[in-house]
Short mmCIF file of C-alpha atoms in Angstrom, two decimals:
data_model
loop_
_atom_site.label_atom_id
_atom_site.label_comp_id
_atom_site.label_asym_id
_atom_site.label_seq_id
_atom_site.Cartn_x
_atom_site.Cartn_y
_atom_site.Cartn_z
CA UNK A 264 34.70 61.67 6.15
CA UNK A 265 38.46 62.10 5.80
CA UNK A 266 38.08 65.90 5.93
CA UNK A 267 35.88 65.64 9.00
CA UNK A 268 38.45 63.38 10.66
CA UNK A 269 41.23 65.80 9.73
CA UNK A 270 39.34 68.70 11.30
CA UNK A 271 38.55 66.77 14.47
CA UNK A 272 42.27 65.96 14.83
CA UNK A 273 43.44 69.46 13.85
CA UNK A 274 46.55 70.49 15.81
CA UNK A 275 45.97 74.03 17.10
CA UNK A 276 49.36 74.45 18.82
CA UNK A 277 50.97 76.28 15.89
CA UNK A 278 47.98 78.57 15.41
CA UNK A 279 46.89 79.76 18.85
CA UNK A 280 47.82 79.56 22.53
CA UNK A 281 44.16 79.08 23.40
CA UNK A 282 43.08 75.72 24.78
CA UNK A 283 39.80 73.85 25.15
CA UNK A 284 38.68 72.77 28.62
CA UNK A 285 35.99 70.08 28.82
CA UNK A 286 34.09 70.56 32.10
CA UNK A 287 32.66 67.27 33.43
CA UNK A 288 30.08 66.83 36.18
CA UNK A 289 27.66 64.24 37.59
CA UNK A 290 24.01 64.59 36.55
CA UNK A 291 20.76 64.16 38.40
CA UNK A 292 20.69 60.37 38.52
CA UNK A 293 23.96 60.35 40.43
CA UNK A 294 25.50 58.16 37.74
CA UNK A 295 25.05 60.00 34.44
CA UNK A 296 27.95 62.16 33.31
CA UNK A 297 27.46 65.56 31.67
CA UNK A 298 30.01 67.74 29.92
CA UNK A 299 30.51 70.94 27.96
CA UNK A 300 33.54 72.76 26.60
CA UNK A 301 34.90 76.29 26.80
CA UNK A 302 37.88 78.15 25.38
CA UNK A 303 40.59 79.43 27.72
CA UNK A 304 43.34 81.95 26.84
CA UNK A 305 46.24 79.56 27.53
CA UNK A 306 47.48 76.40 29.24
CA UNK A 307 46.30 75.67 32.78
CA UNK A 308 48.08 73.48 35.34
CA UNK A 309 45.94 73.83 38.47
CA UNK A 310 42.16 73.81 39.07
CA UNK A 311 42.45 77.07 41.02
CA UNK A 312 43.37 78.81 37.75
CA UNK A 313 40.08 77.82 36.15
CA UNK A 314 36.90 79.91 36.21
CA UNK A 315 33.71 78.60 37.74
CA UNK A 316 30.94 77.97 35.23
CA UNK A 317 27.21 77.31 35.28
CA UNK A 318 24.65 75.09 33.60
CA UNK A 319 20.90 74.58 33.37
CA UNK A 320 20.12 72.28 36.28
CA UNK A 321 16.48 71.96 35.24
CA UNK A 322 17.66 69.98 32.21
CA UNK A 323 19.67 67.52 34.31
CA UNK A 324 17.12 66.97 37.09
CA UNK A 325 19.12 69.04 39.57
CA UNK A 326 17.20 72.34 39.83
CA UNK A 327 13.68 73.73 39.20
CA UNK A 328 13.01 75.66 36.01
CA UNK A 329 12.30 78.91 37.85
CA UNK A 330 15.72 78.81 39.56
CA UNK A 331 17.75 76.60 37.27
CA UNK A 332 21.32 77.89 37.53
CA UNK A 333 23.84 75.46 39.04
CA UNK A 334 27.48 76.44 39.51
CA UNK A 335 30.42 74.23 38.55
CA UNK A 336 33.54 74.34 40.73
CA UNK A 337 36.64 72.91 38.97
CA UNK A 338 38.33 70.32 41.23
CA UNK A 339 40.77 68.19 39.20
CA UNK A 340 42.53 68.46 35.83
CA UNK A 341 43.48 65.69 33.40
CA UNK A 342 45.01 65.78 29.92
CA UNK A 343 42.43 65.41 27.16
CA UNK A 344 43.15 62.22 25.15
CA UNK A 345 40.61 63.18 22.49
CA UNK A 346 41.82 66.70 21.64
CA UNK A 347 45.37 66.19 22.96
CA UNK A 348 47.85 69.06 22.95
CA UNK A 349 47.37 71.31 25.98
CA UNK A 350 43.63 70.70 26.08
CA UNK A 351 42.22 69.39 29.34
CA UNK A 352 39.41 67.48 31.02
CA UNK A 353 38.13 69.15 34.19
CA UNK A 354 36.30 67.18 36.89
CA UNK A 355 33.87 69.50 38.67
CA UNK A 356 31.36 69.36 41.47
CA UNK A 357 28.14 71.36 41.62
CA UNK A 358 26.76 74.07 43.93
CA UNK A 359 23.86 76.45 44.23
CA UNK A 360 24.54 80.13 43.44
CA UNK A 361 24.72 80.64 47.23
CA UNK A 362 27.63 78.20 47.42
CA UNK A 363 25.79 75.23 48.93
CA UNK A 364 26.54 71.76 47.49
CA UNK A 365 23.53 70.39 45.63
CA UNK A 366 22.17 66.98 46.80
CA UNK A 367 23.94 64.98 44.08
CA UNK A 368 27.31 66.55 44.96
CA UNK A 369 28.86 63.71 46.97
CA UNK A 370 32.39 65.00 46.47
CA UNK A 371 31.90 67.88 48.92
CA UNK A 372 31.16 65.60 51.90
CA UNK A 373 33.93 63.19 50.86
CA UNK A 374 36.46 66.03 50.77
CA UNK A 375 35.56 66.87 54.37
CA UNK A 376 36.29 63.32 55.46
CA UNK A 377 39.60 63.21 53.58
CA UNK A 378 40.70 66.58 55.00
CA UNK A 379 40.13 65.43 58.61
CA UNK A 380 43.54 65.39 60.37
CA UNK A 381 43.11 61.79 61.54
CA UNK A 382 42.46 60.68 57.95
CA UNK A 383 45.24 62.82 56.44
CA UNK A 384 47.87 61.28 58.70
CA UNK A 385 46.81 57.76 57.67
CA UNK A 386 47.41 58.39 53.93
CA UNK A 387 44.48 56.28 52.72
CA UNK A 388 45.22 54.28 49.58
CA UNK A 389 42.52 52.90 47.29
CA UNK A 390 42.58 50.50 44.38
CA UNK A 391 39.19 50.24 42.68
CA UNK A 392 38.28 47.39 40.31
CA UNK A 393 35.64 48.88 38.02
CA UNK A 394 33.62 46.25 36.17
CA UNK A 395 31.29 47.15 33.29
CA UNK A 396 29.33 45.53 30.47
CA UNK A 397 29.35 46.44 26.78
CA UNK A 398 25.94 46.26 25.11
CA UNK A 399 24.83 46.16 21.48
CA UNK A 400 23.34 49.60 20.84
CA UNK A 401 20.00 48.79 19.24
CA UNK A 402 18.96 45.82 21.37
CA UNK A 403 20.71 46.53 24.72
CA UNK A 404 22.06 42.96 24.84
CA UNK A 405 25.70 42.12 25.71
CA UNK A 406 28.26 42.53 22.98
CA UNK A 407 29.08 39.23 21.27
CA UNK A 408 25.87 37.51 22.42
CA UNK A 409 23.53 36.12 19.75
CA UNK A 410 20.44 38.28 19.21
CA UNK A 411 17.64 36.88 21.33
CA UNK A 412 19.87 34.11 22.66
CA UNK A 413 22.73 33.20 24.96
CA UNK A 414 26.37 32.20 24.49
CA UNK A 415 27.89 29.08 25.98
CA UNK A 416 28.15 28.84 29.81
CA UNK A 417 30.67 30.86 31.78
CA UNK A 418 34.16 29.45 32.02
CA UNK A 419 36.10 30.25 28.84
CA UNK A 420 35.63 34.04 28.89
CA UNK A 421 37.56 35.25 31.97
CA UNK A 422 40.91 36.77 30.89
CA UNK A 423 40.39 35.11 27.50
CA UNK A 424 41.67 35.71 23.98
CA UNK A 425 39.91 34.88 20.73
CA UNK A 426 37.10 36.16 18.55
CA UNK A 427 34.63 33.67 20.05
CA UNK A 428 35.42 34.60 23.67
CA UNK A 429 36.65 38.21 24.00
CA UNK A 430 34.18 40.82 22.74
CA UNK A 431 35.11 44.51 22.59
CA UNK A 432 38.86 44.38 23.18
CA UNK A 433 39.46 47.36 20.85
CA UNK A 434 37.36 49.52 23.19
CA UNK A 435 39.21 48.20 26.24
CA UNK A 436 42.65 48.87 24.74
CA UNK A 437 41.67 52.36 23.55
CA UNK A 438 40.37 53.17 27.04
CA UNK A 439 43.51 51.81 28.73
CA UNK A 440 45.84 54.01 26.68
CA UNK A 441 43.55 57.05 26.86
CA UNK A 442 43.53 56.87 30.66
CA UNK A 443 47.32 56.62 30.80
CA UNK A 444 47.55 59.63 28.49
CA UNK A 445 45.12 61.57 30.69
CA UNK A 446 47.23 60.98 33.80
CA UNK A 447 44.85 58.56 35.48
CA UNK A 448 46.64 55.93 37.53
CA UNK A 449 45.02 53.02 35.71
CA UNK A 450 46.86 49.90 36.77
CA UNK A 451 45.38 47.16 34.58
CA UNK A 452 42.50 45.68 32.57
CA UNK A 453 41.04 42.21 32.06
CA UNK A 454 38.13 40.34 30.56
CA UNK A 455 35.56 39.24 33.10
CA UNK A 456 33.66 36.00 33.80
CA UNK A 457 30.55 36.97 31.83
CA UNK A 458 31.20 37.48 28.10
CA UNK A 459 30.94 41.12 27.07
CA UNK A 460 31.98 42.22 30.55
CA UNK A 461 35.35 43.82 31.33
CA UNK A 462 37.20 45.42 34.20
CA UNK A 463 39.74 48.19 34.65
CA UNK A 464 41.61 48.96 37.84
CA UNK A 465 42.57 52.40 39.13
CA UNK A 466 45.06 52.87 41.93
CA UNK A 467 46.72 53.12 44.24
CA UNK A 468 45.13 56.54 44.56
CA UNK A 469 45.24 58.66 47.70
CA UNK A 470 42.10 60.05 49.33
CA UNK A 471 39.73 62.13 47.21
CA UNK A 472 41.79 61.53 44.05
CA UNK A 473 40.44 57.95 43.87
CA UNK A 474 36.95 59.30 43.24
CA UNK A 475 38.16 61.90 40.74
CA UNK A 476 40.10 59.31 38.76
CA UNK A 477 37.29 56.75 38.61
CA UNK A 478 34.75 59.34 37.46
CA UNK A 479 37.03 60.66 34.71
CA UNK A 480 37.97 57.11 33.66
CA UNK A 481 34.23 56.39 33.36
CA UNK A 482 33.79 59.56 31.29
CA UNK A 483 36.59 58.55 28.92
CA UNK A 484 35.02 55.10 28.55
CA UNK A 485 31.63 56.67 27.80
CA UNK A 486 33.23 58.78 25.07
CA UNK A 487 35.03 55.80 23.52
CA UNK A 488 31.92 53.62 23.49
CA UNK A 489 30.04 56.56 21.93
CA UNK A 490 32.56 56.59 19.09
CA UNK A 491 32.35 52.81 18.74
CA UNK A 492 28.54 52.79 18.67
CA UNK A 493 28.37 50.55 21.75
CA UNK A 494 26.35 51.14 24.93
CA UNK A 495 28.17 51.16 28.27
CA UNK A 496 26.37 49.66 31.27
CA UNK A 497 27.28 49.81 34.96
CA UNK A 498 24.24 47.73 35.94
CA UNK A 499 25.32 45.38 38.76
CA UNK A 500 23.35 42.47 37.26
CA UNK A 501 22.84 43.19 33.55
CA UNK A 502 21.61 39.66 32.76
CA UNK A 503 19.62 37.54 35.20
CA UNK A 504 20.25 33.87 35.84
CA UNK A 505 23.55 32.00 35.99
CA UNK A 506 25.73 34.93 34.94
CA UNK A 507 28.15 36.95 37.06
CA UNK A 508 27.16 40.46 38.07
CA UNK A 509 29.35 43.57 37.91
CA UNK A 510 30.99 45.11 40.96
CA UNK A 511 33.52 47.72 41.98
CA UNK A 512 35.67 45.89 44.51
CA UNK A 513 37.48 48.49 46.59
CA UNK A 514 40.95 47.70 47.91
CA UNK A 515 41.97 49.81 50.88
CA UNK A 516 44.83 50.42 53.25
CA UNK A 517 46.04 53.02 55.71
CA UNK A 518 49.57 53.87 56.73
CA UNK A 519 49.08 51.88 59.94
CA UNK A 520 47.92 48.83 57.95
CA UNK A 521 50.96 48.99 55.68
CA UNK A 522 53.43 49.09 58.58
CA UNK A 523 54.61 46.23 60.79
CA UNK A 524 51.75 44.97 62.93
CA UNK A 525 49.26 46.22 60.36
CA UNK A 526 47.32 42.96 60.22
CA UNK A 527 45.87 43.64 63.66
CA UNK A 528 44.81 47.10 62.46
CA UNK A 529 43.18 45.49 59.43
CA UNK A 530 41.20 43.05 61.56
CA UNK A 531 39.95 45.87 63.81
CA UNK A 532 38.94 47.89 60.73
CA UNK A 533 37.02 44.94 59.31
CA UNK A 534 35.22 44.51 62.63
CA UNK A 535 34.12 48.16 62.41
CA UNK A 536 32.87 47.63 58.86
CA UNK A 537 30.79 44.69 60.03
CA UNK A 538 29.03 46.82 62.63
CA UNK A 539 27.90 49.28 59.92
CA UNK A 540 27.15 46.67 57.27
CA UNK A 541 23.58 47.80 56.60
CA UNK A 542 24.59 51.45 56.23
CA UNK A 543 27.40 50.57 53.82
CA UNK A 544 25.14 48.34 51.73
CA UNK A 545 22.58 51.15 51.47
CA UNK A 546 25.29 53.43 50.04
CA UNK A 547 27.08 50.91 47.83
CA UNK A 548 24.98 51.17 44.66
CA UNK A 549 21.49 50.72 43.25
CA UNK A 550 20.26 47.22 42.43
CA UNK A 551 23.02 45.55 44.42
CA UNK A 552 20.52 43.09 45.89
CA UNK A 553 20.35 41.46 42.44
CA UNK A 554 24.11 40.88 42.56
CA UNK A 555 24.89 40.06 46.22
CA UNK A 556 23.10 36.73 46.39
CA UNK A 557 25.79 34.50 47.88
CA UNK A 558 26.47 33.09 44.40
CA UNK A 559 28.82 34.08 41.57
CA UNK A 560 31.68 35.13 43.88
CA UNK A 561 29.56 37.28 46.18
CA UNK A 562 28.43 37.23 49.80
CA UNK A 563 24.74 37.39 50.68
CA UNK A 564 23.66 41.02 50.99
CA UNK A 565 22.14 40.52 54.45
CA UNK A 566 25.19 38.91 56.09
CA UNK A 567 28.62 40.38 56.73
CA UNK A 568 31.60 38.05 56.51
CA UNK A 569 35.31 38.17 55.91
CA UNK A 570 38.04 35.69 55.14
CA UNK A 571 41.52 35.16 53.76
CA UNK A 572 41.47 34.55 49.99
CA UNK A 573 37.70 34.08 50.15
CA UNK A 574 35.93 35.61 47.15
CA UNK A 575 32.58 34.59 48.58
CA UNK A 576 33.02 36.92 51.56
CA UNK A 577 32.00 40.55 52.05
CA UNK A 578 35.63 41.47 52.72
CA UNK A 579 38.63 39.52 51.45
CA UNK A 580 42.15 39.63 52.87
CA UNK A 581 44.93 38.45 50.55
CA UNK A 582 47.30 35.61 51.38
CA UNK A 583 50.29 37.97 51.10
CA UNK A 584 48.78 40.32 53.68
CA UNK A 585 48.22 37.46 56.11
CA UNK A 586 51.74 36.10 55.56
CA UNK A 587 53.49 39.46 55.86
CA UNK A 588 51.38 40.68 58.77
CA UNK A 589 50.56 43.94 56.98
CA UNK A 590 49.04 45.24 53.76
CA UNK A 591 45.48 45.89 52.62
CA UNK A 592 42.01 44.37 52.33
CA UNK A 593 39.31 44.28 49.65
CA UNK A 594 35.72 45.36 50.23
CA UNK A 595 33.83 43.24 47.69
CA UNK A 596 30.37 44.68 48.36
CA UNK A 597 30.28 47.86 46.20
CA UNK A 598 28.25 47.56 42.98
CA UNK A 599 29.62 48.63 39.62
CA UNK A 600 27.35 51.70 39.69
CA UNK A 601 28.53 52.90 43.09
CA UNK A 602 29.66 56.50 43.64
CA UNK A 603 33.40 56.29 44.40
CA UNK A 604 33.26 59.50 46.44
CA UNK A 605 30.68 57.88 48.73
CA UNK A 606 32.35 54.47 49.00
CA UNK A 607 35.92 55.65 49.59
CA UNK A 608 35.00 58.31 52.15
CA UNK A 609 32.60 55.98 53.97
CA UNK A 610 35.29 53.31 54.37
CA UNK A 611 37.68 55.92 55.80
CA UNK A 612 34.95 57.34 58.04
CA UNK A 613 34.10 53.94 59.47
CA UNK A 614 37.61 52.56 59.89
CA UNK A 615 39.51 55.70 60.96
CA UNK A 616 37.02 58.14 62.42
CA UNK A 617 35.04 55.32 64.01
CA UNK A 618 31.58 56.58 63.13
CA UNK A 619 29.18 54.32 65.09
#
């Protein structure tokens, strides 16, 4: 095994200028991540320098067998924390050979929203709190839970320390550092209310980059859990009963909200969100009805509400924002399995472009 490890970690910089680029894309379920690697002649610093590529869409549920070719367009580059050196991770989106975005390509529509002049001038900032659950591989039961049983009630696990309370910290720490190495603007991590559940935060990120960074951070976490022999779940309610679900609270602000008088802009934006509540809920993740019950720090899925420092509301405004008269708000409705391209662009579309 030591030889295998040595080969995996082999430093190629003194041997060749060639680099390895890992192309990453979203599969047919809209949540699964796919990847494959190719050799490039030398270091690359911009996605425009990268070649397009293709894959068999019939094997990912994205094309029929008789016309299976799907084209990958490189969109964002990150440093590769696994291979290191000049090797890179490449976030791509997918198109037909004719250049049309395939149905699961949500980035294309999001990019249109973020390139709209009215959105560009507002410099949209996002901070996404990505919750997830670590599962034991063979039984698909949360890490640290007794087989066929339950741990003690919630209370001691949130932001905890100790072998009987915090399960999987080595994975969390490895992911944290790997994201920083990659160039992702990861801003923190913490243990969550349900044991075996954790959260990482990405942001502030501007516009389309929020979606790119969350997807690549998810990919890195998938790779780390693969190495650790642990299953990663983004299910919004992985265990039924009196256990917290998993969300992806999305913090948001515009330039107008961050300037003096911004609190009035925030309140108007929240009013617009309320008018499109049903449409947002429909786009905020699968299985969210199991999470948004009005319990466990959630609002009921059928009712829109907002409040200052209220974690039982659909939208929460922080005390600092209220006191300073400017700042940001938190949309608490998105599920942990949401598509960040969809959620971030939809919030901008509703609050800035005023889509009815």
